[in-house]
PDB file of N, CA and C in Angstrom:
ATOM      1  N   TYR A   1     155.737 -20.476 128.199  1.00 48.00           N
ATOM      2  CA  TYR A   1     155.841 -21.647 127.435  1.00 48.00           C
ATOM      3  C   TYR A   1     156.400 -22.437 127.668  1.00 48.00           C
ATOM      4  N   ASN A   2     156.232 -23.993 127.727  1.00 52.00           N
ATOM      5  CA  ASN A   2     157.173 -24.455 127.947  1.00 52.00           C
ATOM      6  C   ASN A   2     157.393 -25.117 126.331  1.00 52.00           C
ATOM      7  N   ILE A   3     158.253 -25.368 125.469  1.00 51.00           N
ATOM      8  CA  ILE A   3     158.471 -25.939 123.859  1.00 51.00           C
ATOM      9  C   ILE A   3     159.049 -27.443 123.733  1.00 51.00           C
ATOM     10  N   SER A   4     159.250 -28.156 125.744  1.00 51.00           N
ATOM     11  CA  SER A   4     159.180 -29.967 125.784  1.00 51.00           C
ATOM     12  C   SER A   4     158.255 -29.971 124.628  1.00 51.00           C
ATOM     13  N   ASP A   5     156.909 -29.122 125.433  1.00 51.00           N
ATOM     14  CA  ASP A   5     155.870 -29.860 125.518  1.00 51.00           C
ATOM     15  C   ASP A   5     154.928 -30.812 123.936  1.00 51.00           C
ATOM     16  N   TYR A   6     155.538 -29.173 123.598  1.00 51.00           N
ATOM     17  CA  TYR A   6     155.054 -29.534 121.726  1.00 51.00           C
ATOM     18  C   TYR A   6     155.797 -31.364 120.971  1.00 51.00           C
ATOM     19  N   PHE A   7     157.443 -31.144 121.642  1.00 52.00           N
ATOM     20  CA  PHE A   7     158.184 -32.393 120.912  1.00 52.00           C
ATOM     21  C   PHE A   7     157.437 -33.277 121.666  1.00 52.00           C
ATOM     22  N   LEU A   8     156.848 -33.294 122.686  1.00 50.00           N
ATOM     23  CA  LEU A   8     156.221 -34.761 123.376  1.00 50.00           C
ATOM     24  C   LEU A   8     154.999 -35.072 122.745  1.00 50.00           C
ATOM     25  N   LEU A   9     154.629 -33.822 122.443  1.00 57.00           N
ATOM     26  CA  LEU A   9     152.480 -34.794 122.381  1.00 57.00           C
ATOM     27  C   LEU A   9     153.089 -34.706 120.762  1.00 57.00           C
ATOM     28  N   ALA A  10     153.666 -33.718 119.751  1.00 56.00           N
ATOM     29  CA  ALA A  10     154.577 -34.281 118.655  1.00 56.00           C
ATOM     30  C   ALA A  10     154.467 -35.695 118.477  1.00 56.00           C
ATOM     31  N   ASP A  11     155.579 -36.661 118.891  1.00 60.00           N
ATOM     32  CA  ASP A  11     156.587 -37.885 119.707  1.00 60.00           C
ATOM     33  C   ASP A  11     155.137 -38.376 119.453  1.00 60.00           C
ATOM     34  N   GLU A  12     154.172 -38.216 120.496  1.00 62.00           N
ATOM     35  CA  GLU A  12     152.691 -38.739 120.881  1.00 62.00           C
ATOM     36  C   GLU A  12     152.004 -38.925 119.709  1.00 62.00           C
ATOM     37  N   VAL A  13     152.028 -38.673 118.001  1.00 60.00           N
ATOM     38  CA  VAL A  13     150.999 -38.325 117.473  1.00 60.00           C
ATOM     39  C   VAL A  13     152.091 -39.574 116.330  1.00 60.00           C
ATOM     40  N   GLU A  14     153.393 -39.217 116.666  1.00 65.00           N
ATOM     41  CA  GLU A  14     153.906 -40.062 115.520  1.00 65.00           C
ATOM     42  C   GLU A  14     153.670 -42.153 115.858  1.00 65.00           C
ATOM     43  N   THR A  15     153.652 -41.840 117.866  1.00 66.00           N
ATOM     44  CA  THR A  15     153.169 -42.933 118.237  1.00 66.00           C
ATOM     45  C   THR A  15     152.426 -43.848 117.583  1.00 66.00           C
ATOM     46  N   LEU A  16     151.488 -43.256 117.858  1.00 64.00           N
ATOM     47  CA  LEU A  16     149.474 -42.769 117.461  1.00 64.00           C
ATOM     48  C   LEU A  16     150.068 -43.730 116.125  1.00 64.00           C
ATOM     49  N   SER A  17     150.097 -42.297 115.327  1.00 66.00           N
ATOM     50  CA  SER A  17     149.957 -42.317 113.926  1.00 66.00           C
ATOM     51  C   SER A  17     151.022 -44.283 113.851  1.00 66.00           C
ATOM     52  N   SER A  18     151.850 -44.790 114.472  1.00 68.00           N
ATOM     53  CA  SER A  18     152.468 -46.016 113.980  1.00 68.00           C
ATOM     54  C   SER A  18     151.759 -47.006 114.309  1.00 68.00           C
ATOM     55  N   ILE A  19     151.082 -46.664 115.279  1.00 67.00           N
ATOM     56  CA  ILE A  19     150.076 -47.703 116.602  1.00 67.00           C
ATOM     57  C   ILE A  19     148.816 -48.680 115.656  1.00 67.00           C
ATOM     58  N   VAL A  20     148.223 -47.361 114.938  1.00 65.00           N
ATOM     59  CA  VAL A  20     147.170 -47.565 114.244  1.00 65.00           C
ATOM     60  C   VAL A  20     147.831 -47.789 112.743  1.00 65.00           C
ATOM     61  N   THR A  21     148.933 -47.187 112.686  1.00 63.00           N
ATOM     62  CA  THR A  21     148.987 -48.585 110.668  1.00 63.00           C
ATOM     63  C   THR A  21     149.715 -49.253 111.076  1.00 63.00           C
ATOM     64  N   LEU A  22     150.222 -49.529 112.359  1.00 61.00           N
ATOM     65  CA  LEU A  22     151.019 -51.905 112.685  1.00 61.00           C
ATOM     66  C   LEU A  22     149.493 -52.582 113.065  1.00 61.00           C
ATOM     67  N   SER A  23     148.290 -52.060 114.008  1.00 63.00           N
ATOM     68  CA  SER A  23     146.959 -52.664 114.743  1.00 63.00           C
ATOM     69  C   SER A  23     146.398 -53.006 113.232  1.00 63.00           C
ATOM     70  N   SER A  24     146.098 -51.944 112.063  1.00 60.00           N
ATOM     71  CA  SER A  24     145.327 -51.785 110.855  1.00 60.00           C
ATOM     72  C   SER A  24     146.348 -53.316 110.200  1.00 60.00           C
ATOM     73  N   ILE A  25     147.297 -53.510 109.731  1.00 58.00           N
ATOM     74  CA  ILE A  25     147.507 -54.622 109.049  1.00 58.00           C
ATOM     75  C   ILE A  25     147.867 -56.078 109.746  1.00 58.00           C
ATOM     76  N   ASN A  26     147.585 -56.102 111.433  1.00 58.00           N
ATOM     77  CA  ASN A  26     147.771 -56.976 111.906  1.00 58.00           C
ATOM     78  C   ASN A  26     145.770 -57.646 111.677  1.00 58.00           C
ATOM     79  N   LEU A  27     145.421 -56.610 111.949  1.00 56.00           N
ATOM     80  CA  LEU A  27     144.356 -56.846 111.643  1.00 56.00           C
ATOM     81  C   LEU A  27     143.997 -57.623 110.562  1.00 56.00           C
ATOM     82  N   SER A  28     144.579 -56.823 109.323  1.00 55.00           N
ATOM     83  CA  SER A  28     144.384 -57.775 108.233  1.00 55.00           C
ATOM     84  C   SER A  28     144.149 -58.579 107.697  1.00 55.00           C
ATOM     85  N   HIS A  29     145.748 -58.850 107.852  1.00 52.00           N
ATOM     86  CA  HIS A  29     146.765 -60.628 108.301  1.00 52.00           C
ATOM     87  C   HIS A  29     145.738 -61.051 108.698  1.00 52.00           C
ATOM     88  N   SER A  30     145.220 -60.748 110.057  1.00 54.00           N
ATOM     89  CA  SER A  30     144.667 -61.738 110.278  1.00 54.00           C
ATOM     90  C   SER A  30     143.008 -62.396 109.755  1.00 54.00           C
ATOM     91  N   ILE A  31     142.552 -61.305 109.369  1.00 52.00           N
ATOM     92  CA  ILE A  31     141.692 -61.010 108.428  1.00 52.00           C
ATOM     93  C   ILE A  31     141.567 -62.079 107.511  1.00 52.00           C
ATOM     94  N   PHE A  32     142.647 -61.504 106.796  1.00 54.00           N
ATOM     95  CA  PHE A  32     142.729 -62.412 105.370  1.00 54.00           C
ATOM     96  C   PHE A  32     143.033 -64.056 105.834  1.00 54.00           C
ATOM     97  N   GLU A  33     143.716 -64.385 106.777  1.00 55.00           N
ATOM     98  CA  GLU A  33     143.854 -65.828 106.863  1.00 55.00           C
ATOM     99  C   GLU A  33     142.799 -66.407 107.315  1.00 55.00           C
ATOM    100  N   SER A  34     141.545 -66.058 108.041  1.00 54.00           N
ATOM    101  CA  SER A  34     140.587 -66.830 108.553  1.00 54.00           C
ATOM    102  C   SER A  34     139.832 -66.903 107.275  1.00 54.00           C
ATOM    103  N   VAL A  35     139.332 -65.571 106.172  1.00 52.00           N
ATOM    104  CA  VAL A  35     137.771 -65.743 105.534  1.00 52.00           C
ATOM    105  C   VAL A  35     139.077 -65.254 104.182  1.00 52.00           C
ATOM    106  N   ALA A  36     139.358 -65.683 103.561  1.00 51.00           N
ATOM    107  CA  ALA A  36     140.194 -65.762 102.654  1.00 51.00           C
ATOM    108  C   ALA A  36     139.163 -65.782 101.123  1.00 51.00           C
ATOM    109  N   ASN A  37     138.263 -67.034 100.619  1.00 52.00           N
ATOM    110  CA  ASN A  37     137.478 -66.277  99.920  1.00 52.00           C
ATOM    111  C   ASN A  37     136.262 -65.516  99.726  1.00 52.00           C
ATOM    112  N   SER A  38     135.875 -64.184 100.653  1.00 57.00           N
ATOM    113  CA  SER A  38     134.771 -63.560 101.599  1.00 57.00           C
ATOM    114  C   SER A  38     134.992 -62.528 100.435  1.00 57.00           C
ATOM    115  N   SER A  39     134.568 -62.845  99.268  1.00 58.00           N
ATOM    116  CA  SER A  39     134.822 -61.106  99.270  1.00 58.00           C
ATOM    117  C   SER A  39     133.735 -59.611  99.976  1.00 58.00           C
ATOM    118  N   LEU A  40     132.959 -59.691 100.598  1.00 56.00           N
ATOM    119  CA  LEU A  40     132.541 -59.294 101.101  1.00 56.00           C
ATOM    120  C   LEU A  40     133.829 -59.299 102.706  1.00 56.00           C
ATOM    121  N   THR A  41     134.569 -59.247 103.460  1.00 58.00           N
ATOM    122  CA  THR A  41     135.408 -59.466 103.994  1.00 58.00           C
ATOM    123  C   THR A  41     136.319 -58.813 103.475  1.00 58.00           C
ATOM    124  N   PHE A  42     136.898 -59.284 102.427  1.00 61.00           N
ATOM    125  CA  PHE A  42     137.753 -58.955 101.636  1.00 61.00           C
ATOM    126  C   PHE A  42     137.166 -57.276 101.468  1.00 61.00           C
ATOM    127  N   SER A  43     136.297 -56.892 101.286  1.00 66.00           N
ATOM    128  CA  SER A  43     136.209 -55.226 100.858  1.00 66.00           C
ATOM    129  C   SER A  43     136.029 -54.879 102.308  1.00 66.00           C
ATOM    130  N   SER A  44     135.716 -55.631 103.335  1.00 67.00           N
ATOM    131  CA  SER A  44     135.865 -54.174 104.509  1.00 67.00           C
ATOM    132  C   SER A  44     137.145 -54.232 105.537  1.00 67.00           C
ATOM    133  N   THR A  45     138.449 -54.647 105.216  1.00 66.00           N
ATOM    134  CA  THR A  45     139.545 -55.258 104.863  1.00 66.00           C
ATOM    135  C   THR A  45     140.621 -53.370 104.721  1.00 66.00           C
ATOM    136  N   VAL A  46     140.341 -53.929 103.101  1.00 68.00           N
ATOM    137  CA  VAL A  46     139.922 -53.142 102.297  1.00 68.00           C
ATOM    138  C   VAL A  46     139.721 -51.538 103.003  1.00 68.00           C
ATOM    139  N   SER A  47     138.146 -52.116 102.398  1.00 73.00           N
ATOM    140  CA  SER A  47     138.046 -50.479 103.234  1.00 73.00           C
ATOM    141  C   SER A  47     138.526 -49.753 105.460  1.00 73.00           C
ATOM    142  N   PHE A  48     139.228 -50.626 105.839  1.00 74.00           N
ATOM    143  CA  PHE A  48     139.091 -50.374 106.820  1.00 74.00           C
ATOM    144  C   PHE A  48     140.442 -50.557 107.095  1.00 74.00           C
ATOM    145  N   PHE A  49     141.465 -50.700 106.146  1.00 76.00           N
ATOM    146  CA  PHE A  49     143.238 -50.279 106.014  1.00 76.00           C
ATOM    147  C   PHE A  49     143.023 -49.454 104.973  1.00 76.00           C
ATOM    148  N   THR A  50     142.052 -48.722 104.087  1.00 78.00           N
ATOM    149  CA  THR A  50     142.527 -47.318 103.558  1.00 78.00           C
ATOM    150  C   THR A  50     142.260 -46.375 104.701  1.00 78.00           C
ATOM    151  N   ILE A  51     141.859 -47.069 105.642  1.00 79.00           N
ATOM    152  CA  ILE A  51     141.243 -45.304 106.295  1.00 79.00           C
ATOM    153  C   ILE A  51     141.843 -45.703 107.378  1.00 79.00           C
ATOM    154  N   SER A  52     142.565 -46.201 107.578  1.00 77.00           N
ATOM    155  CA  SER A  52     143.175 -46.822 108.679  1.00 77.00           C
ATOM    156  C   SER A  52     144.849 -45.430 108.314  1.00 77.00           C
ATOM    157  N   PHE A  53     144.357 -46.024 107.139  1.00 79.00           N
ATOM    158  CA  PHE A  53     146.291 -45.253 106.446  1.00 79.00           C
ATOM    159  C   PHE A  53     146.096 -44.181 106.417  1.00 79.00           C
ATOM    160  N   LEU A  54     144.826 -43.604 105.434  1.00 82.00           N
ATOM    161  CA  LEU A  54     144.501 -41.917 105.919  1.00 82.00           C
ATOM    162  C   LEU A  54     144.517 -41.504 107.543  1.00 82.00           C
ATOM    163  N   ILE A  55     144.759 -42.245 108.398  1.00 81.00           N
ATOM    164  CA  ILE A  55     144.045 -41.549 110.300  1.00 81.00           C
ATOM    165  C   ILE A  55     145.314 -41.900 110.044  1.00 81.00           C
ATOM    166  N   SER A  56     146.333 -42.441 109.540  1.00 78.00           N
ATOM    167  CA  SER A  56     148.066 -42.159 110.226  1.00 78.00           C
ATOM    168  C   SER A  56     148.597 -41.542 109.396  1.00 78.00           C
ATOM    169  N   ILE A  57     148.247 -41.196 107.547  1.00 79.00           N
ATOM    170  CA  ILE A  57     149.247 -39.677 107.278  1.00 79.00           C
ATOM    171  C   ILE A  57     148.117 -38.104 107.652  1.00 79.00           C
ATOM    172  N   PHE A  58     147.294 -38.477 107.837  1.00 81.00           N
ATOM    173  CA  PHE A  58     146.350 -37.374 109.346  1.00 81.00           C
ATOM    174  C   PHE A  58     147.084 -36.559 110.247  1.00 81.00           C
ATOM    175  N   LEU A  59     147.612 -37.763 110.673  1.00 79.00           N
ATOM    176  CA  LEU A  59     148.099 -37.765 111.991  1.00 79.00           C
ATOM    177  C   LEU A  59     149.111 -37.614 111.831  1.00 79.00           C
ATOM    178  N   GLN A  60     149.757 -37.928 110.826  1.00 78.00           N
ATOM    179  CA  GLN A  60     151.621 -37.425 110.273  1.00 78.00           C
ATOM    180  C   GLN A  60     151.459 -35.729 110.333  1.00 78.00           C
ATOM    181  N   ILE A  61     150.636 -35.862 109.118  1.00 77.00           N
ATOM    182  CA  ILE A  61     150.138 -34.322 108.724  1.00 77.00           C
ATOM    183  C   ILE A  61     150.086 -33.304 110.261  1.00 77.00           C
ATOM    184  N   ILE A  62     149.612 -33.800 111.349  1.00 75.00           N
ATOM    185  CA  ILE A  62     149.190 -32.941 112.508  1.00 75.00           C
ATOM    186  C   ILE A  62     150.935 -33.119 112.752  1.00 75.00           C
ATOM    187  N   ALA A  63     151.814 -33.959 113.079  1.00 72.00           N
ATOM    188  CA  ALA A  63     152.990 -34.380 114.268  1.00 72.00           C
ATOM    189  C   ALA A  63     154.056 -33.223 113.694  1.00 72.00           C
ATOM    190  N   ASP A  64     153.836 -33.122 111.568  1.00 72.00           N
ATOM    191  CA  ASP A  64     155.187 -32.337 111.441  1.00 72.00           C
ATOM    192  C   ASP A  64     154.711 -30.929 111.032  1.00 72.00           C
ATOM    193  N   SER A  65     152.998 -30.752 110.742  1.00 71.00           N
ATOM    194  CA  SER A  65     153.063 -29.058 111.687  1.00 71.00           C
ATOM    195  C   SER A  65     153.504 -28.644 113.227  1.00 71.00           C
ATOM    196  N   PHE A  66     153.214 -29.526 113.839  1.00 70.00           N
ATOM    197  CA  PHE A  66     153.913 -28.424 115.306  1.00 70.00           C
ATOM    198  C   PHE A  66     155.349 -28.842 115.255  1.00 70.00           C
ATOM    199  N   ILE A  67     156.102 -30.354 114.598  1.00 68.00           N
ATOM    200  CA  ILE A  67     157.355 -29.311 114.792  1.00 68.00           C
ATOM    201  C   ILE A  67     157.546 -28.332 113.395  1.00 68.00           C
ATOM    202  N   LEU A  68     156.903 -28.413 112.283  1.00 68.00           N
ATOM    203  CA  LEU A  68     157.255 -27.121 112.119  1.00 68.00           C
ATOM    204  C   LEU A  68     156.617 -25.867 112.763  1.00 68.00           C
ATOM    205  N   LYS A  69     155.658 -25.335 113.715  1.00 70.00           N
ATOM    206  CA  LYS A  69     155.260 -24.822 114.490  1.00 70.00           C
ATOM    207  C   LYS A  69     156.601 -24.518 115.752  1.00 70.00           C
ATOM    208  N   ILE A  70     156.826 -25.230 115.941  1.00 69.00           N
ATOM    209  CA  ILE A  70     157.976 -25.684 116.856  1.00 69.00           C
ATOM    210  C   ILE A  70     159.313 -24.469 116.318  1.00 69.00           C
ATOM    211  N   SER A  71     159.783 -24.893 114.765  1.00 69.00           N
ATOM    212  CA  SER A  71     161.266 -24.433 114.142  1.00 69.00           C
ATOM    213  C   SER A  71     160.977 -22.878 113.812  1.00 69.00           C
ATOM    214  N   VAL A  72     159.309 -22.395 114.351  1.00 69.00           N
ATOM    215  CA  VAL A  72     158.808 -20.723 113.610  1.00 69.00           C
ATOM    216  C   VAL A  72     159.312 -20.277 115.333  1.00 69.00           C
ATOM    217  N   LEU A  73     158.941 -20.779 116.166  1.00 70.00           N
ATOM    218  CA  LEU A  73     158.762 -20.617 117.781  1.00 70.00           C
ATOM    219  C   LEU A  73     159.991 -20.050 117.643  1.00 70.00           C
ATOM    220  N   SER A  74     160.869 -20.872 117.413  1.00 74.00           N
ATOM    221  CA  SER A  74     162.757 -20.867 117.867  1.00 74.00           C
ATOM    222  C   SER A  74     163.381 -19.937 117.084  1.00 74.00           C
ATOM    223  N   VAL A  75     162.587 -19.696 115.973  1.00 73.00           N
ATOM    224  CA  VAL A  75     163.189 -18.880 115.252  1.00 73.00           C
ATOM    225  C   VAL A  75     162.644 -17.186 115.650  1.00 73.00           C
ATOM    226  N   LEU A  76     161.703 -16.879 115.754  1.00 73.00           N
ATOM    227  CA  LEU A  76     161.471 -15.920 116.864  1.00 73.00           C
ATOM    228  C   LEU A  76     161.922 -15.704 117.725  1.00 73.00           C
ATOM    229  N   SER A  77     162.150 -16.931 118.405  1.00 76.00           N
ATOM    230  CA  SER A  77     162.537 -16.085 120.409  1.00 76.00           C
ATOM    231  C   SER A  77     164.083 -16.199 119.593  1.00 76.00           C
ATOM    232  N   ILE A  78     164.540 -16.516 119.121  1.00 74.00           N
ATOM    233  CA  ILE A  78     166.039 -16.139 118.245  1.00 74.00           C
ATOM    234  C   ILE A  78     165.697 -15.237 117.966  1.00 74.00           C
ATOM    235  N   ILE A  79     165.510 -14.418 117.684  1.00 73.00           N
ATOM    236  CA  ILE A  79     165.924 -12.813 116.935  1.00 73.00           C
ATOM    237  C   ILE A  79     164.683 -12.021 117.766  1.00 73.00           C
ATOM    238  N   LEU A  80     163.948 -12.275 118.556  1.00 76.00           N
ATOM    239  CA  LEU A  80     163.225 -11.586 119.359  1.00 76.00           C
ATOM    240  C   LEU A  80     164.638 -11.354 120.879  1.00 76.00           C
ATOM    241  N   GLN A  81     165.371 -11.944 120.856  1.00 75.00           N
ATOM    242  CA  GLN A  81     166.660 -12.109 121.919  1.00 75.00           C
ATOM    243  C   GLN A  81     167.133 -11.827 120.716  1.00 75.00           C
ATOM    244  N   ILE A  82     167.388 -11.366 120.467  1.00 71.00           N
ATOM    245  CA  ILE A  82     168.746 -10.649 118.929  1.00 71.00           C
ATOM    246  C   ILE A  82     168.387  -9.125 118.984  1.00 71.00           C
ATOM    247  N   TYR A  83     166.833  -8.684 118.943  1.00 69.00           N
ATOM    248  CA  TYR A  83     166.363  -7.237 119.221  1.00 69.00           C
ATOM    249  C   TYR A  83     166.915  -7.260 120.236  1.00 69.00           C
ATOM    250  N   ASN A  84     165.857  -8.028 121.000  1.00 67.00           N
ATOM    251  CA  ASN A  84     166.131  -7.179 123.621  1.00 67.00           C
ATOM    252  C   ASN A  84     167.554  -6.928 123.360  1.00 67.00           C
ATOM    253  N   HIS A  85     168.672  -8.155 123.024  1.00 63.00           N
ATOM    254  CA  HIS A  85     169.993  -7.796 123.329  1.00 63.00           C
ATOM    255  C   HIS A  85     171.089  -6.437 122.434  1.00 63.00           C
ATOM    256  N   SER A  86     169.805  -5.830 121.721  1.00 62.00           N
ATOM    257  CA  SER A  86     170.513  -4.983 120.850  1.00 62.00           C
ATOM    258  C   SER A  86     170.175  -3.868 121.289  1.00 62.00           C
ATOM    259  N   SER A  87     168.921  -3.379 121.548  1.00 59.00           N
ATOM    260  CA  SER A  87     168.367  -2.607 122.350  1.00 59.00           C
ATOM    261  C   SER A  87     169.030  -2.388 123.293  1.00 59.00           C
ATOM    262  N   LEU A  88     169.049  -4.102 124.106  1.00 57.00           N
ATOM    263  CA  LEU A  88     170.369  -3.223 125.514  1.00 57.00           C
ATOM    264  C   LEU A  88     171.193  -2.614 125.131  1.00 57.00           C
ATOM    265  N   SER A  89     171.417  -3.065 124.318  1.00 58.00           N
ATOM    266  CA  SER A  89     173.500  -2.057 124.416  1.00 58.00           C
ATOM    267  C   SER A  89     173.576  -1.250 124.040  1.00 58.00           C
ATOM    268  N   TYR A  90     172.663  -0.795 123.157  1.00 57.00           N
ATOM    269  CA  TYR A  90     172.006   0.954 122.292  1.00 57.00           C
ATOM    270  C   TYR A  90     171.501   1.567 123.643  1.00 57.00           C
ATOM    271  N   ILE A  91     170.428   0.695 124.756  1.00 59.00           N
ATOM    272  CA  ILE A  91     170.221   1.405 125.693  1.00 59.00           C
ATOM    273  C   ILE A  91     171.776   1.842 126.691  1.00 59.00           C
ATOM    274  N   ILE A  92     172.577   0.860 126.847  1.00 58.00           N
ATOM    275  CA  ILE A  92     174.238   1.285 127.783  1.00 58.00           C
ATOM    276  C   ILE A  92     174.757   1.826 126.779  1.00 58.00           C
ATOM    277  N   SER A  93     175.375   1.741 125.512  1.00 62.00           N
ATOM    278  CA  SER A  93     175.880   2.795 124.918  1.00 62.00           C
ATOM    279  C   SER A  93     175.400   4.678 125.029  1.00 62.00           C
ATOM    280  N   ASN A  94     174.072   5.161 125.496  1.00 63.00           N
ATOM    281  CA  ASN A  94     173.692   6.021 125.093  1.00 63.00           C
ATOM    282  C   ASN A  94     173.657   6.753 126.837  1.00 63.00           C
ATOM    283  N   GLN A  95     173.673   5.371 128.011  1.00 64.00           N
ATOM    284  CA  GLN A  95     174.228   6.050 128.998  1.00 64.00           C
ATOM    285  C   GLN A  95     175.930   6.012 128.973  1.00 64.00           C
ATOM    286  N   ILE A  96     176.817   5.360 128.652  1.00 63.00           N
ATOM    287  CA  ILE A  96     177.534   6.000 128.266  1.00 63.00           C
ATOM    288  C   ILE A  96     178.110   7.046 127.648  1.00 63.00           C
ATOM    289  N   TYR A  97     177.221   7.519 126.965  1.00 61.00           N
ATOM    290  CA  TYR A  97     177.631   8.526 126.714  1.00 61.00           C
ATOM    291  C   TYR A  97     177.269   9.860 127.203  1.00 61.00           C
ATOM    292  N   LYS A  98     176.424   9.541 127.081  1.00 67.00           N
ATOM    293  CA  LYS A  98     175.362  10.865 128.550  1.00 67.00           C
ATOM    294  C   LYS A  98     176.092  11.211 130.024  1.00 67.00           C
ATOM    295  N   ASN A  99     177.431  10.660 129.788  1.00 66.00           N
ATOM    296  CA  ASN A  99     177.949  10.163 131.197  1.00 66.00           C
ATOM    297  C   ASN A  99     178.779  11.172 130.753  1.00 66.00           C
ATOM    298  N   LEU A 100     179.350  10.243 129.230  1.00 61.00           N
ATOM    299  CA  LEU A 100     180.563  10.865 129.785  1.00 61.00           C
ATOM    300  C   LEU A 100     180.809  12.030 128.987  1.00 61.00           C
ATOM    301  N   SER A 101     179.596  12.329 128.417  1.00 61.00           N
ATOM    302  CA  SER A 101     179.899  14.047 128.679  1.00 61.00           C
ATOM    303  C   SER A 101     179.539  14.659 129.931  1.00 61.00           C
ATOM    304  N   ARG A 102     179.021  14.509 130.439  1.00 65.00           N
ATOM    305  CA  ARG A 102     178.758  15.394 131.322  1.00 65.00           C
ATOM    306  C   ARG A 102     179.977  15.598 132.795  1.00 65.00           C
ATOM    307  N   PHE A 103     181.201  14.438 132.194  1.00 62.00           N
ATOM    308  CA  PHE A 103     181.574  14.729 132.410  1.00 62.00           C
ATOM    309  C   PHE A 103     183.430  14.993 131.907  1.00 62.00           C
ATOM    310  N   LEU A 104     182.935  15.091 131.132  1.00 60.00           N
ATOM    311  CA  LEU A 104     184.167  16.276 130.325  1.00 60.00           C
ATOM    312  C   LEU A 104     183.086  17.557 130.765  1.00 60.00           C
ATOM    313  N   ILE A 105     182.309  17.885 130.507  1.00 60.00           N
ATOM    314  CA  ILE A 105     181.925  19.603 131.566  1.00 60.00           C
ATOM    315  C   ILE A 105     182.573  20.141 132.011  1.00 60.00           C
ATOM    316  N   SER A 106     182.845  19.079 133.091  1.00 54.00           N
ATOM    317  CA  SER A 106     182.066  18.847 135.188  1.00 54.00           C
ATOM    318  C   SER A 106     184.439  19.480 134.601  1.00 54.00           C
TER     319      SER A 106
END
C-alpha cells in the first residue's frame, strides 16, 4: 500500500471542506445583499449556512481520522520493521553460534 494516497485523500477532503465553507459564506452574503428584509430568505440562508457548516465539520472529522489512521499505520510499520530486524539478527546470531561450535569441535 502507498501511504501517500491517504495524505492526498485527507488533503482533498480539507480542500473540499474549505470550498463548502467559503461558498456557503459567499452565497449567504449575496442573499443578504439582495433580499435583506425577507424573513423566509433569512431563515433559508441560516439553514443553508448551518447545513454547510455541519458538512464542513463532518469532512474535517473524516480528514482528521485519515491522518490518525496514517499515524497508527506508520507506528505499526516501524514496530514491524524493528521486530523483523530483531528476529533476523537473532537468526544470524544462532547461525554464527552453530558454525562456531562446529568449528571448535573440528
